[in-house]
Amino acid sequence: MALAAAINPAARTYEEDARIKHLDFLCLAHGLPSEVKNNVLEYYLPCLEPVDIADPANHVRPNWCTDNETEFLYWRHTRFIFRTDDLTRTNLDNKINAAQTFIQNILCSTNHPARLFYMQPKKKIIFDIYLKIDLSVGGVAEIDDENLEALWRLLELLNGEMGHLQLKFIWKNDMNPNDLSAATKREVAANNTGPFAPIKQNLLTIVLAAANHYTTCIHAPATINLINRWARYLSPMTAIDPATTDAHRFALARDWTNLQVSRQVGKMWTTRNKSGA
């Protein structure tokens, strides 16, 4: 099977080979389209851990990819992630720079052998948004500015193409901020069911609305005047100030967006707590 060839043979067990074949049979029996089948297989195979695009070491094919066909299958079937659990103000720029290289040379390159640029539906990058909460004091969940900043900057690199991003919201017990183990994390309503499903939907609504506004600004035509383009984020004086570069304007827009998203998330928690939900 094609997917099996995209996994490191040394990391594949007999049980995983059997599971691949069984899942492949079930997908074929139910007549699932190839893209859906691939998504099902990628999701259920533990050996297919997402590859962090912010690590330059992951920008080349693995040593076990010994021919072009195997490399093609590797890039096509490997899931990508922009890792955010270790994100800090110090390493943010380096991570974004590495992601930019990956997006330019692999994901959106028309010359890369895997031709990910032409995939439909679009090849996605997993992006985790951490809701940090100190359970020892029963505080409300908060999203770090760096986490949101990375999202908007990644969106810029993708030219506003949200279709390339797969957003996940993760509860993070922040009692010990340095503990990044799986035991401190849990996805919010992973299957879009359960008591936290409405929370996930509200969070998604807040973040997507902010992303849509930011994307509109990214795609603003050159003919639109600066005051109108930046009206949501900047004062007219700042928008037209000749000493202010577009890079600075976008930075100010991200700061404004972070503040608004944080306020809306905080308001959501306040309303929820008052209702006793």
Short mmCIF file of C-alpha atoms in Angstrom, two decimals:
data_model
loop_
_atom_site.label_atom_id
_atom_site.label_comp_id
_atom_site.label_asym_id
_atom_site.label_seq_id
_atom_site.Cartn_x
_atom_site.Cartn_y
_atom_site.Cartn_z
CA MET A 1 0.00 0.00 0.00
CA ALA A 2 1.24 3.52 -0.81
CA LEU A 3 0.96 4.87 2.73
CA ALA A 4 3.04 2.03 4.17
CA ALA A 5 5.89 3.01 1.86
CA ALA A 6 5.85 6.52 3.35
CA ILE A 7 6.67 5.29 6.87
CA ASN A 8 10.15 4.48 8.12
CA PRO A 9 10.35 0.66 7.81
CA ALA A 10 12.56 0.50 10.92
CA ALA A 11 9.85 2.23 12.97
CA ARG A 12 7.03 0.01 11.72
CA THR A 13 5.95 -3.04 13.70
CA TYR A 14 4.15 -6.15 12.49
CA GLU A 15 1.03 -4.97 14.32
CA GLU A 16 1.16 -1.59 12.59
CA ASP A 17 1.55 -3.24 9.19
CA ALA A 18 -1.51 -5.35 9.92
CA ARG A 19 -3.44 -2.28 11.06
CA ILE A 20 -2.53 -0.39 7.90
CA LYS A 21 -3.83 -3.23 5.75
CA HIS A 22 -7.02 -3.56 7.81
CA LEU A 23 -7.77 0.18 7.72
CA ASP A 24 -7.04 0.25 4.01
CA PHE A 25 -9.50 -2.62 3.46
CA LEU A 26 -12.23 -0.87 5.48
CA CYS A 27 -11.75 2.41 3.59
CA LEU A 28 -11.96 0.62 0.25
CA ALA A 29 -14.98 -1.42 1.36
CA HIS A 30 -16.86 1.77 2.20
CA GLY A 31 -15.85 3.42 -1.07
CA LEU A 32 -14.08 6.38 0.53
CA PRO A 33 -12.31 8.79 -1.87
CA SER A 34 -8.53 8.53 -1.80
CA GLU A 35 -8.01 11.83 0.05
CA VAL A 36 -10.51 10.85 2.75
CA LYS A 37 -8.91 7.42 3.01
CA ASN A 38 -5.48 8.98 3.46
CA ASN A 39 -6.79 11.29 6.18
CA VAL A 40 -8.34 8.35 8.03
CA LEU A 41 -5.14 6.34 7.87
CA GLU A 42 -2.91 9.26 8.87
CA TYR A 43 -5.13 10.04 11.87
CA TYR A 44 -5.28 6.50 13.24
CA LEU A 45 -1.68 5.41 12.76
CA PRO A 46 0.43 6.29 15.83
CA CYS A 47 3.65 5.87 13.85
CA LEU A 48 2.70 8.90 11.75
CA GLU A 49 3.57 11.62 14.24
CA PRO A 50 3.36 15.18 12.86
CA VAL A 51 6.64 16.71 11.69
CA ASP A 52 7.52 20.11 13.16
CA ILE A 53 8.03 22.57 10.30
CA ALA A 54 9.78 24.99 12.67
CA ASP A 55 12.71 22.58 12.94
CA PRO A 56 15.07 23.00 9.95
CA ALA A 57 16.18 19.37 10.35
CA ASN A 58 12.73 18.35 9.10
CA HIS A 59 13.08 20.26 5.82
CA VAL A 60 14.92 17.42 4.09
CA ARG A 61 13.73 13.93 3.33
CA PRO A 62 14.71 11.27 5.91
CA ASN A 63 17.69 9.02 5.18
CA TRP A 64 15.42 6.02 4.75
CA CYS A 65 13.74 7.70 1.75
CA THR A 66 16.08 6.12 -0.77
CA ASP A 67 14.22 6.91 -4.00
CA ASN A 68 12.00 9.61 -5.50
CA GLU A 69 8.78 7.62 -5.15
CA THR A 70 9.30 7.06 -1.43
CA GLU A 71 10.12 10.74 -0.96
CA PHE A 72 6.96 11.73 -2.83
CA LEU A 73 4.85 9.50 -0.60
CA TYR A 74 6.63 10.70 2.55
CA TRP A 75 5.82 14.36 1.96
CA ARG A 76 2.30 13.59 0.76
CA HIS A 77 1.30 11.48 3.77
CA THR A 78 3.30 13.00 6.61
CA ARG A 79 1.32 15.36 8.82
CA PHE A 80 2.87 18.76 9.54
CA ILE A 81 2.70 20.82 12.71
CA PHE A 82 3.97 24.22 13.82
CA ARG A 83 4.91 23.32 17.38
CA THR A 84 3.67 25.88 19.90
CA ASP A 85 3.95 24.15 23.29
CA ASP A 86 7.55 25.36 23.64
CA LEU A 87 6.94 28.79 22.12
CA THR A 88 8.53 31.80 23.83
CA ARG A 89 9.17 35.41 22.96
CA THR A 90 12.84 34.45 22.57
CA ASN A 91 12.42 31.65 20.02
CA LEU A 92 9.38 32.99 18.14
CA ASP A 93 11.34 34.72 15.36
CA ASN A 94 13.54 31.68 14.71
CA LYS A 95 10.51 29.41 14.51
CA ILE A 96 8.74 31.75 12.09
CA ASN A 97 11.86 32.05 9.93
CA ALA A 98 12.15 28.26 9.75
CA ALA A 99 8.44 27.97 8.89
CA GLN A 100 8.90 30.54 6.13
CA THR A 101 11.67 28.43 4.58
CA PHE A 102 9.49 25.31 4.77
CA ILE A 103 6.48 27.04 3.22
CA GLN A 104 8.52 28.59 0.40
CA ASN A 105 10.64 25.55 -0.45
CA ILE A 106 8.24 22.68 0.23
CA LEU A 107 4.58 23.43 0.95
CA CYS A 108 3.98 26.16 -1.62
CA SER A 109 6.76 25.43 -4.08
CA THR A 110 5.70 24.47 -7.60
CA ASN A 111 9.10 22.83 -8.10
CA HIS A 112 9.20 20.53 -5.07
CA PRO A 113 9.02 16.85 -6.12
CA ALA A 114 6.00 16.14 -3.88
CA ARG A 115 4.00 18.96 -5.54
CA LEU A 116 2.13 19.71 -2.30
CA PHE A 117 1.11 23.06 -3.78
CA TYR A 118 -1.34 21.29 -6.09
CA MET A 119 -3.00 19.05 -3.51
CA GLN A 120 -6.77 19.29 -3.05
CA PRO A 121 -7.88 19.63 -0.35
CA LYS A 122 -4.91 21.73 0.70
CA LYS A 123 -2.11 20.12 2.67
CA LYS A 124 -2.54 21.31 6.25
CA ILE A 125 -0.30 22.43 9.08
CA ILE A 126 -1.57 21.62 12.57
CA PHE A 127 -1.52 24.67 14.82
CA ASP A 128 -2.23 24.20 18.53
CA ILE A 129 -3.68 27.08 20.54
CA TYR A 130 -2.99 26.46 24.21
CA LEU A 131 -5.53 27.45 26.85
CA LYS A 132 -3.25 27.74 29.85
CA ILE A 133 -4.83 27.37 33.27
CA ASP A 134 -3.32 26.93 36.74
CA LEU A 135 -5.61 24.29 38.22
CA SER A 136 -4.12 24.83 41.68
CA VAL A 137 -5.80 28.23 41.92
CA GLY A 138 -8.81 27.54 39.71
CA GLY A 139 -8.02 30.43 37.39
CA VAL A 140 -9.49 31.13 33.99
CA ALA A 141 -7.81 29.81 30.85
CA GLU A 142 -5.60 32.27 28.97
CA ILE A 143 -3.87 32.24 25.59
CA ASP A 144 -0.30 33.54 25.48
CA ASP A 145 0.36 36.49 23.17
CA GLU A 146 3.20 34.52 21.55
CA ASN A 147 0.77 31.75 20.61
CA LEU A 148 -1.54 34.21 18.85
CA GLU A 149 1.34 36.21 17.37
CA ALA A 150 2.68 33.03 15.76
CA LEU A 151 -0.74 32.31 14.23
CA TRP A 152 -1.06 35.71 12.56
CA ARG A 153 2.52 35.62 11.27
CA LEU A 154 2.05 32.10 9.93
CA LEU A 155 -1.11 33.30 8.23
CA GLU A 156 0.93 36.05 6.55
CA LEU A 157 3.44 33.47 5.27
CA LEU A 158 0.52 31.47 3.84
CA ASN A 159 -0.83 34.59 2.14
CA GLY A 160 -3.97 34.41 4.25
CA GLU A 161 -4.81 30.84 3.18
CA MET A 162 -6.58 29.49 6.29
CA GLY A 163 -7.22 26.29 4.33
CA HIS A 164 -3.60 25.33 5.05
CA LEU A 165 -4.15 25.47 8.82
CA GLN A 166 -5.79 22.93 11.09
CA LEU A 167 -6.53 24.68 14.38
CA LYS A 168 -6.68 22.73 17.62
CA PHE A 169 -7.43 24.07 21.09
CA ILE A 170 -5.52 22.39 23.91
CA TRP A 171 -6.11 22.59 27.66
CA LYS A 172 -2.70 23.08 29.31
CA ASN A 173 -2.24 22.67 33.05
CA ASP A 174 0.15 25.54 33.69
CA MET A 175 0.82 24.81 37.34
CA ASN A 176 4.35 23.96 36.20
CA PRO A 177 4.98 25.98 33.00
CA ASN A 178 8.16 24.02 32.22
CA ASP A 179 6.34 20.68 32.12
CA LEU A 180 5.52 19.99 28.46
CA SER A 181 4.57 16.35 28.95
CA ALA A 182 1.43 14.88 27.41
CA ALA A 183 -0.02 14.46 30.90
CA THR A 184 -0.42 18.26 31.17
CA LYS A 185 -2.34 18.60 27.88
CA ARG A 186 -5.76 17.61 26.59
CA GLU A 187 -7.47 18.62 23.36
CA VAL A 188 -10.70 20.57 23.80
CA ALA A 189 -13.65 18.54 22.45
CA ALA A 190 -11.41 16.46 20.18
CA ASN A 191 -14.41 14.87 18.45
CA ASN A 192 -16.55 18.03 18.62
CA THR A 193 -18.69 16.35 21.27
CA GLY A 194 -19.08 16.51 25.04
CA PRO A 195 -19.53 19.39 27.49
CA PHE A 196 -16.68 21.46 26.05
CA ALA A 197 -17.90 21.39 22.44
CA PRO A 198 -19.69 24.79 22.80
CA ILE A 199 -16.50 26.28 24.25
CA LYS A 200 -14.48 25.01 21.31
CA GLN A 201 -17.01 26.46 18.88
CA ASN A 202 -16.93 29.85 20.61
CA LEU A 203 -13.13 29.87 20.60
CA LEU A 204 -13.06 28.92 16.93
CA THR A 205 -15.53 31.70 16.11
CA ILE A 206 -13.40 34.28 17.93
CA VAL A 207 -10.10 33.21 16.33
CA LEU A 208 -11.48 32.76 12.80
CA ALA A 209 -13.17 36.17 12.89
CA ALA A 210 -9.86 37.78 13.87
CA ALA A 211 -8.04 35.78 11.18
CA ASN A 212 -10.54 36.84 8.51
CA HIS A 213 -10.11 40.52 9.37
CA TYR A 214 -6.33 40.15 9.31
CA THR A 215 -6.47 38.32 5.98
CA THR A 216 -8.61 41.10 4.51
CA CYS A 217 -5.86 43.52 5.46
CA ILE A 218 -3.20 41.27 3.90
CA HIS A 219 -5.11 41.12 0.62
CA ALA A 220 -6.06 44.80 0.48
CA PRO A 221 -5.47 46.11 -3.07
CA ALA A 222 -2.74 48.66 -3.64
CA THR A 223 -5.37 51.17 -4.77
CA ILE A 224 -7.06 51.39 -1.36
CA ASN A 225 -5.92 54.33 0.76
CA LEU A 226 -3.96 53.64 3.93
CA ILE A 227 -6.58 55.03 6.30
CA ASN A 228 -9.24 52.64 5.01
CA ARG A 229 -6.88 49.68 4.87
CA TRP A 230 -5.77 50.04 8.48
CA ALA A 231 -8.96 51.55 9.91
CA ARG A 232 -9.67 48.54 12.12
CA TYR A 233 -6.26 48.59 13.75
CA LEU A 234 -4.63 52.01 13.57
CA SER A 235 -5.45 55.66 14.04
CA PRO A 236 -5.52 57.71 10.81
CA MET A 237 -2.33 59.52 11.86
CA THR A 238 -0.43 56.26 12.38
CA ALA A 239 -1.83 54.74 9.19
CA ILE A 240 -0.56 57.54 6.96
CA ASP A 241 2.65 58.35 8.84
CA PRO A 242 5.40 58.09 6.17
CA ALA A 243 7.87 56.99 8.85
CA THR A 244 5.76 53.90 9.61
CA THR A 245 6.55 50.89 7.43
CA ASP A 246 4.02 48.22 6.48
CA ALA A 247 5.96 45.75 8.63
CA HIS A 248 5.43 48.04 11.63
CA ARG A 249 1.76 48.51 10.74
CA PHE A 250 1.25 44.74 10.63
CA ALA A 251 3.04 44.42 13.99
CA LEU A 252 0.69 46.99 15.51
CA ALA A 253 -2.27 45.20 13.93
CA ARG A 254 -1.15 41.92 15.51
CA ASP A 255 -0.83 43.57 18.92
CA TRP A 256 -4.35 45.01 18.59
CA THR A 257 -5.70 41.64 17.46
CA ASN A 258 -4.04 39.79 20.35
CA LEU A 259 -5.62 42.21 22.81
CA GLN A 260 -9.08 41.86 21.27
CA VAL A 261 -8.95 38.06 21.15
CA SER A 262 -7.74 37.90 24.76
CA ARG A 263 -10.55 40.21 25.86
CA GLN A 264 -13.17 38.15 24.04
CA VAL A 265 -11.85 34.88 25.47
CA GLY A 266 -11.80 36.42 28.96
CA LYS A 267 -15.36 37.67 28.52
CA MET A 268 -16.42 34.19 27.40
CA TRP A 269 -15.04 32.66 30.61
CA THR A 270 -16.66 35.35 32.77
CA THR A 271 -20.05 34.75 31.15
CA ARG A 272 -19.65 30.99 31.51
CA ASN A 273 -18.71 31.23 35.19
CA LYS A 274 -21.65 33.52 35.95
CA SER A 275 -24.03 31.08 34.29
CA GLY A 276 -22.60 28.25 36.36
CA ALA A 277 -21.81 26.19 33.27
#
